[in-house]
Amino acid sequence: MTIPAWLTTVSFNTDGLIPAIAQDHETGRILMMAWMNAESLQLTAQTQTAVYFSRSRNQLWHKGETSGHTQQVHDIRLDCDADVIVLSVTQIGGIACHTGRESCFYQRLDVSGSEPVWQTVDAILKDPADIYKSDNRDLDSSLHNSTDENNVNSSIRQKDLINSNNQANKDVNTTILTQLDRVLAERKQAAADSSYVASLYAHGLNKILEKVGEEATESIIAAKDFASCNELTDKAQYDAARHELIYEVADVWFHTLVGLAWFDIESDAVLSELGRRFGLSGIDEKAARQP
């Protein structure tokens, strides 16, 4: 896959990551800090919603994918050394922190006494139990590296990662697809040079279908590479190949959604069709199709 020219300017660290600071678009308040890799940064730019990279889970996560407290991105800035990203965002729900507070930076160092002490200065706007339902905390909380989370809430985090809720996962995926549907529809009215998707629309259906085929081929190659890896002999190579396969399949899905959007077909139509097939024999279903 060709790396966009603008991404080559970014100085990712040795782990392929860059710190990203989310700042309220209206007030300028710092809401949170997380990490991005090239993929999450590119997806953030494409969807205009914040997508980060979880170091603990070694995968992408969309901010608010469980809580619904997503971040609409208005502006992306790079510092002078090209090693820090600042996002200007609208925080949906007004809560960025998994503790139910507006900002993750809710502790202030009080130096007025003989010894400095951390004081909690922000109120909890909403009980986390009400946000995440039955201790199903926002998946993005695994990125926060506060002492409280690492020590007090580590058992909760492990429970959430192991015992995932199927309905919550369904809601997460639906929310992401709905956001993509909205963005893809908006890009139809945008200037060709304003975004990657808009440029695809400008080039026409054949170009979109060409990209679907190209990404499908790259997925096949990635799958073959992954199949040749052995986790026991080379764990690093195995993990890299696995990530590459997931990355390429995501590209196939994305460009397929662009193709559907060309015809004003939303992702719900595909989900409904998949839902219809549950409980049916695949052999019988295929035989029942009209020639």
Short mmCIF file of C-alpha atoms in Angstrom, two decimals:
data_model
loop_
_atom_site.label_atom_id
_atom_site.label_comp_id
_atom_site.label_asym_id
_atom_site.label_seq_id
_atom_site.Cartn_x
_atom_site.Cartn_y
_atom_site.Cartn_z
CA MET A 1 0.00 0.00 0.00
CA THR A 2 1.28 3.46 -0.92
CA ILE A 3 1.88 5.70 2.09
CA PRO A 4 0.34 9.18 1.61
CA ALA A 5 2.95 11.92 1.30
CA TRP A 6 1.58 13.83 4.27
CA LEU A 7 2.13 10.85 6.57
CA THR A 8 5.84 10.68 5.71
CA THR A 9 6.27 14.06 7.41
CA VAL A 10 5.22 12.65 10.79
CA SER A 11 8.01 11.47 13.10
CA PHE A 12 6.66 8.31 14.72
CA ASN A 13 8.72 6.82 17.54
CA THR A 14 10.53 3.49 17.39
CA ASP A 15 7.23 1.71 18.13
CA GLY A 16 5.56 3.46 15.21
CA LEU A 17 3.52 5.72 17.51
CA ILE A 18 3.01 9.42 18.12
CA PRO A 19 1.33 11.08 21.14
CA ALA A 20 -1.97 12.76 20.30
CA ILE A 21 -3.53 15.44 22.50
CA ALA A 22 -7.27 16.08 22.21
CA GLN A 23 -8.26 19.69 22.89
CA ASP A 24 -11.80 21.08 23.13
CA HIS A 25 -12.62 22.99 19.95
CA GLU A 26 -14.52 25.74 21.78
CA THR A 27 -12.75 26.21 25.11
CA GLY A 28 -9.24 25.00 24.28
CA ARG A 29 -9.17 22.77 27.36
CA ILE A 30 -6.97 19.67 27.16
CA LEU A 31 -9.29 16.67 27.34
CA MET A 32 -7.00 13.65 27.03
CA MET A 33 -3.81 12.23 25.61
CA ALA A 34 -3.54 8.95 23.73
CA TRP A 35 -1.38 7.34 21.05
CA MET A 36 -1.75 7.09 17.30
CA ASN A 37 -0.01 5.02 14.67
CA ALA A 38 0.01 5.81 10.96
CA GLU A 39 -3.19 3.84 10.38
CA SER A 40 -5.19 5.50 13.14
CA LEU A 41 -3.98 8.96 12.12
CA GLN A 42 -4.95 8.31 8.52
CA LEU A 43 -8.37 7.00 9.57
CA THR A 44 -8.88 10.02 11.81
CA ALA A 45 -8.19 12.31 8.87
CA GLN A 46 -10.51 10.33 6.59
CA THR A 47 -13.47 9.99 8.97
CA GLN A 48 -12.98 13.22 10.95
CA THR A 49 -13.60 11.24 14.13
CA ALA A 50 -10.84 10.42 16.60
CA VAL A 51 -9.24 7.00 16.20
CA TYR A 52 -6.36 6.02 18.48
CA PHE A 53 -4.04 3.04 18.99
CA SER A 54 -4.21 0.94 22.15
CA ARG A 55 -0.77 -0.17 23.31
CA SER A 56 -2.23 -2.60 25.83
CA ARG A 57 -4.43 -4.33 23.26
CA ASN A 58 -2.18 -3.67 20.25
CA GLN A 59 -5.05 -2.52 18.07
CA LEU A 60 -7.00 0.51 16.89
CA TRP A 61 -9.87 1.93 18.94
CA HIS A 62 -12.41 4.56 18.07
CA LYS A 63 -12.85 7.03 20.89
CA GLY A 64 -16.24 6.46 22.51
CA GLU A 65 -16.92 3.23 20.63
CA THR A 66 -18.68 1.78 23.69
CA SER A 67 -19.70 4.86 25.68
CA GLY A 68 -20.95 6.84 22.67
CA HIS A 69 -18.70 9.74 23.70
CA THR A 70 -17.04 10.06 20.32
CA GLN A 71 -14.85 12.96 19.23
CA GLN A 72 -15.59 14.95 16.09
CA VAL A 73 -12.29 16.25 14.75
CA HIS A 74 -12.22 19.81 13.41
CA ASP A 75 -8.48 20.31 13.03
CA ILE A 76 -5.29 18.23 13.14
CA ARG A 77 -1.99 19.95 13.91
CA LEU A 78 1.62 18.76 14.00
CA ASP A 79 4.27 20.42 16.18
CA CYS A 80 7.59 21.83 14.96
CA ASP A 81 9.47 18.58 15.59
CA ALA A 82 6.71 16.60 13.89
CA ASP A 83 6.47 14.25 16.87
CA VAL A 84 3.26 15.42 18.62
CA ILE A 85 -0.28 15.65 17.24
CA VAL A 86 -2.94 18.04 18.57
CA LEU A 87 -6.58 17.38 17.70
CA SER A 88 -9.21 20.09 17.98
CA VAL A 89 -12.36 18.16 18.80
CA THR A 90 -15.98 18.41 19.80
CA GLN A 91 -16.42 15.91 22.60
CA ILE A 92 -19.80 14.27 22.20
CA GLY A 93 -21.55 14.02 25.57
CA GLY A 94 -19.05 16.41 27.15
CA ILE A 95 -17.18 13.52 28.79
CA ALA A 96 -13.72 12.46 27.59
CA CYS A 97 -12.52 10.54 30.65
CA HIS A 98 -13.56 7.00 31.59
CA THR A 99 -14.09 8.27 35.15
CA GLY A 100 -17.10 10.27 33.95
CA ARG A 101 -15.31 13.62 33.99
CA GLU A 102 -14.98 16.18 31.23
CA SER A 103 -11.20 15.82 31.04
CA CYS A 104 -8.70 13.15 31.98
CA PHE A 105 -6.59 15.92 33.54
CA TYR A 106 -8.77 16.40 36.61
CA GLN A 107 -5.97 16.35 39.21
CA ARG A 108 -4.09 19.57 40.05
CA LEU A 109 -0.88 19.77 42.04
CA ASP A 110 -1.41 21.95 45.11
CA VAL A 111 1.94 23.47 46.14
CA SER A 112 0.56 25.78 48.81
CA GLY A 113 1.41 23.48 51.72
CA SER A 114 4.68 22.16 53.09
CA GLU A 115 4.47 19.21 50.69
CA PRO A 116 2.89 19.23 47.21
CA VAL A 117 -0.24 17.10 46.96
CA TRP A 118 -2.51 16.12 44.08
CA GLN A 119 -6.07 17.40 44.42
CA THR A 120 -9.11 16.29 42.42
CA VAL A 121 -10.64 19.51 41.12
CA ASP A 122 -13.20 18.28 38.55
CA ALA A 123 -16.56 16.80 39.43
CA ILE A 124 -17.83 13.53 37.97
CA LEU A 125 -20.48 14.48 35.43
CA LYS A 126 -21.86 10.98 35.08
CA ASP A 127 -21.34 7.74 36.99
CA PRO A 128 -19.09 5.43 34.92
CA ALA A 129 -21.39 2.51 35.81
CA ASP A 130 -24.22 4.34 34.04
CA ILE A 131 -22.02 5.12 31.04
CA TYR A 132 -20.61 1.69 30.42
CA LYS A 133 -23.45 -0.48 31.77
CA SER A 134 -22.69 -3.44 34.03
CA ASP A 135 -19.01 -2.54 34.41
CA ASN A 136 -18.57 -2.73 30.63
CA ARG A 137 -16.19 0.20 30.57
CA ASP A 138 -15.24 2.05 27.46
CA LEU A 139 -12.64 0.07 25.55
CA ASP A 140 -10.59 3.23 25.07
CA SER A 141 -9.95 3.45 28.83
CA SER A 142 -7.18 0.88 28.50
CA LEU A 143 -5.06 3.65 27.01
CA HIS A 144 -5.17 5.86 30.08
CA ASN A 145 -2.07 5.28 32.17
CA SER A 146 -3.05 6.93 35.47
CA THR A 147 -2.04 5.34 38.76
CA ASP A 148 -5.70 4.91 39.72
CA GLU A 149 -6.46 2.88 36.64
CA ASN A 150 -3.36 0.74 36.69
CA ASN A 151 -3.75 -0.17 40.36
CA VAL A 152 -7.36 0.23 41.49
CA ASN A 153 -9.15 -0.61 38.25
CA SER A 154 -6.79 -3.17 36.68
CA SER A 155 -9.03 -6.07 37.63
CA ILE A 156 -12.04 -4.37 36.07
CA ARG A 157 -10.10 -3.72 32.87
CA GLN A 158 -9.00 -7.33 32.62
CA LYS A 159 -12.56 -8.51 33.21
CA ASP A 160 -13.86 -6.22 30.46
CA LEU A 161 -11.27 -7.34 27.94
CA ILE A 162 -11.90 -11.02 28.62
CA ASN A 163 -15.68 -11.01 29.16
CA SER A 164 -16.86 -8.79 26.31
CA ASN A 165 -20.57 -8.17 25.90
CA ASN A 166 -21.90 -9.33 22.53
CA GLN A 167 -24.60 -6.70 22.35
CA ALA A 168 -22.12 -3.95 23.19
CA ASN A 169 -19.80 -5.15 20.43
CA LYS A 170 -22.73 -5.12 18.01
CA ASP A 171 -23.54 -1.53 19.00
CA VAL A 172 -19.88 -0.51 18.62
CA ASN A 173 -19.63 -1.91 15.11
CA THR A 174 -22.97 -0.39 14.09
CA THR A 175 -21.89 3.03 15.38
CA ILE A 176 -18.65 2.92 13.39
CA LEU A 177 -20.45 1.90 10.21
CA THR A 178 -23.08 4.59 10.72
CA GLN A 179 -20.36 7.21 11.11
CA LEU A 180 -18.69 5.97 7.94
CA ASP A 181 -22.00 6.09 6.07
CA ARG A 182 -22.43 9.70 7.12
CA VAL A 183 -18.89 10.72 6.18
CA LEU A 184 -19.03 8.94 2.81
CA ALA A 185 -22.31 10.67 2.00
CA GLU A 186 -20.86 14.07 2.94
CA ARG A 187 -17.77 13.52 0.79
CA LYS A 188 -19.99 13.32 -2.31
CA GLN A 189 -20.53 17.06 -2.07
CA ALA A 190 -16.89 17.90 -1.29
CA ALA A 191 -14.25 19.22 -3.64
CA ALA A 192 -12.10 16.52 -5.24
CA ASP A 193 -8.91 17.81 -3.61
CA SER A 194 -10.42 18.05 -0.12
CA SER A 195 -10.16 14.37 0.83
CA TYR A 196 -9.20 10.93 -0.41
CA VAL A 197 -12.83 9.76 -0.67
CA ALA A 198 -13.86 12.89 -2.53
CA SER A 199 -11.08 12.25 -5.04
CA LEU A 200 -12.36 8.69 -5.54
CA TYR A 201 -15.84 10.01 -6.28
CA ALA A 202 -14.38 12.52 -8.71
CA HIS A 203 -12.60 9.75 -10.64
CA GLY A 204 -15.82 7.78 -10.95
CA LEU A 205 -17.13 4.31 -10.28
CA ASN A 206 -14.45 2.48 -12.26
CA LYS A 207 -11.73 3.95 -10.05
CA ILE A 208 -13.62 2.92 -6.90
CA LEU A 209 -14.06 -0.63 -8.19
CA GLU A 210 -10.41 -0.72 -9.20
CA LYS A 211 -9.46 0.12 -5.61
CA VAL A 212 -11.74 -2.63 -4.28
CA GLY A 213 -9.96 -5.14 -6.52
CA GLU A 214 -6.54 -3.79 -5.62
CA GLU A 215 -7.19 -3.99 -1.88
CA ALA A 216 -8.71 -7.48 -2.25
CA THR A 217 -5.53 -8.65 -3.96
CA GLU A 218 -3.40 -7.13 -1.19
CA SER A 219 -5.58 -8.94 1.37
CA ILE A 220 -4.95 -12.24 -0.39
CA ILE A 221 -1.21 -11.61 -0.34
CA ALA A 222 -1.38 -10.64 3.36
CA ALA A 223 -3.34 -13.82 4.13
CA LYS A 224 -0.75 -15.95 2.36
CA ASP A 225 2.05 -14.23 4.24
CA PHE A 226 0.26 -14.73 7.55
CA ALA A 227 -0.35 -18.41 6.78
CA SER A 228 3.38 -18.93 6.31
CA CYS A 229 4.24 -17.49 9.75
CA ASN A 230 4.77 -19.57 12.86
CA GLU A 231 3.89 -17.92 16.17
CA LEU A 232 6.14 -20.27 18.12
CA THR A 233 9.31 -19.64 16.11
CA ASP A 234 8.94 -15.91 15.39
CA LYS A 235 6.29 -14.15 17.47
CA ALA A 236 7.18 -10.67 16.17
CA GLN A 237 6.85 -11.71 12.55
CA TYR A 238 3.61 -13.54 13.32
CA ASP A 239 2.09 -10.49 15.03
CA ALA A 240 3.19 -8.17 12.23
CA ALA A 241 1.70 -10.45 9.56
CA ARG A 242 -1.55 -10.76 11.51
CA HIS A 243 -1.81 -6.98 11.83
CA GLU A 244 -1.11 -6.56 8.11
CA LEU A 245 -3.94 -8.94 7.22
CA ILE A 246 -6.37 -7.05 9.45
CA TYR A 247 -5.16 -3.76 7.96
CA GLU A 248 -5.68 -4.94 4.37
CA VAL A 249 -9.12 -6.43 5.05
CA ALA A 250 -10.14 -3.11 6.63
CA ASP A 251 -9.10 -1.44 3.37
CA VAL A 252 -11.28 -3.87 1.41
CA TRP A 253 -14.26 -3.17 3.65
CA PHE A 254 -13.69 0.57 3.47
CA HIS A 255 -13.49 0.75 -0.32
CA THR A 256 -16.47 -1.57 -0.64
CA LEU A 257 -18.44 0.87 1.51
CA VAL A 258 -17.36 3.68 -0.82
CA GLY A 259 -18.73 1.59 -3.70
CA LEU A 260 -22.04 1.14 -1.90
CA ALA A 261 -22.20 4.85 -1.09
CA TRP A 262 -21.77 5.60 -4.80
CA PHE A 263 -25.21 3.99 -5.24
CA ASP A 264 -26.60 5.60 -2.05
CA ILE A 265 -26.71 2.21 -0.31
CA GLU A 266 -25.92 2.34 3.41
CA SER A 267 -24.17 -0.35 5.42
CA ASP A 268 -27.41 -1.22 7.21
CA ALA A 269 -28.62 -2.91 4.04
CA VAL A 270 -25.68 -5.32 4.13
CA LEU A 271 -26.08 -5.93 7.87
CA SER A 272 -29.76 -6.70 7.34
CA GLU A 273 -28.92 -9.19 4.62
CA LEU A 274 -26.36 -10.90 6.85
CA GLY A 275 -28.92 -10.98 9.64
CA ARG A 276 -31.46 -12.59 7.33
CA ARG A 277 -29.07 -15.45 6.68
CA PHE A 278 -28.75 -16.42 10.34
CA GLY A 279 -30.45 -19.73 10.98
CA LEU A 280 -30.37 -20.68 7.31
CA SER A 281 -28.27 -23.44 5.85
CA GLY A 282 -25.68 -21.88 3.59
CA ILE A 283 -26.15 -24.68 1.07
CA ASP A 284 -29.94 -24.32 1.07
CA GLU A 285 -29.76 -20.54 0.89
CA LYS A 286 -27.47 -20.64 -2.14
CA ALA A 287 -29.63 -23.27 -3.87
CA ALA A 288 -32.73 -21.12 -3.35
CA ARG A 289 -31.24 -18.16 -5.19
CA GLN A 290 -32.59 -17.42 -8.64
CA PRO A 291 -30.19 -18.35 -11.48
#
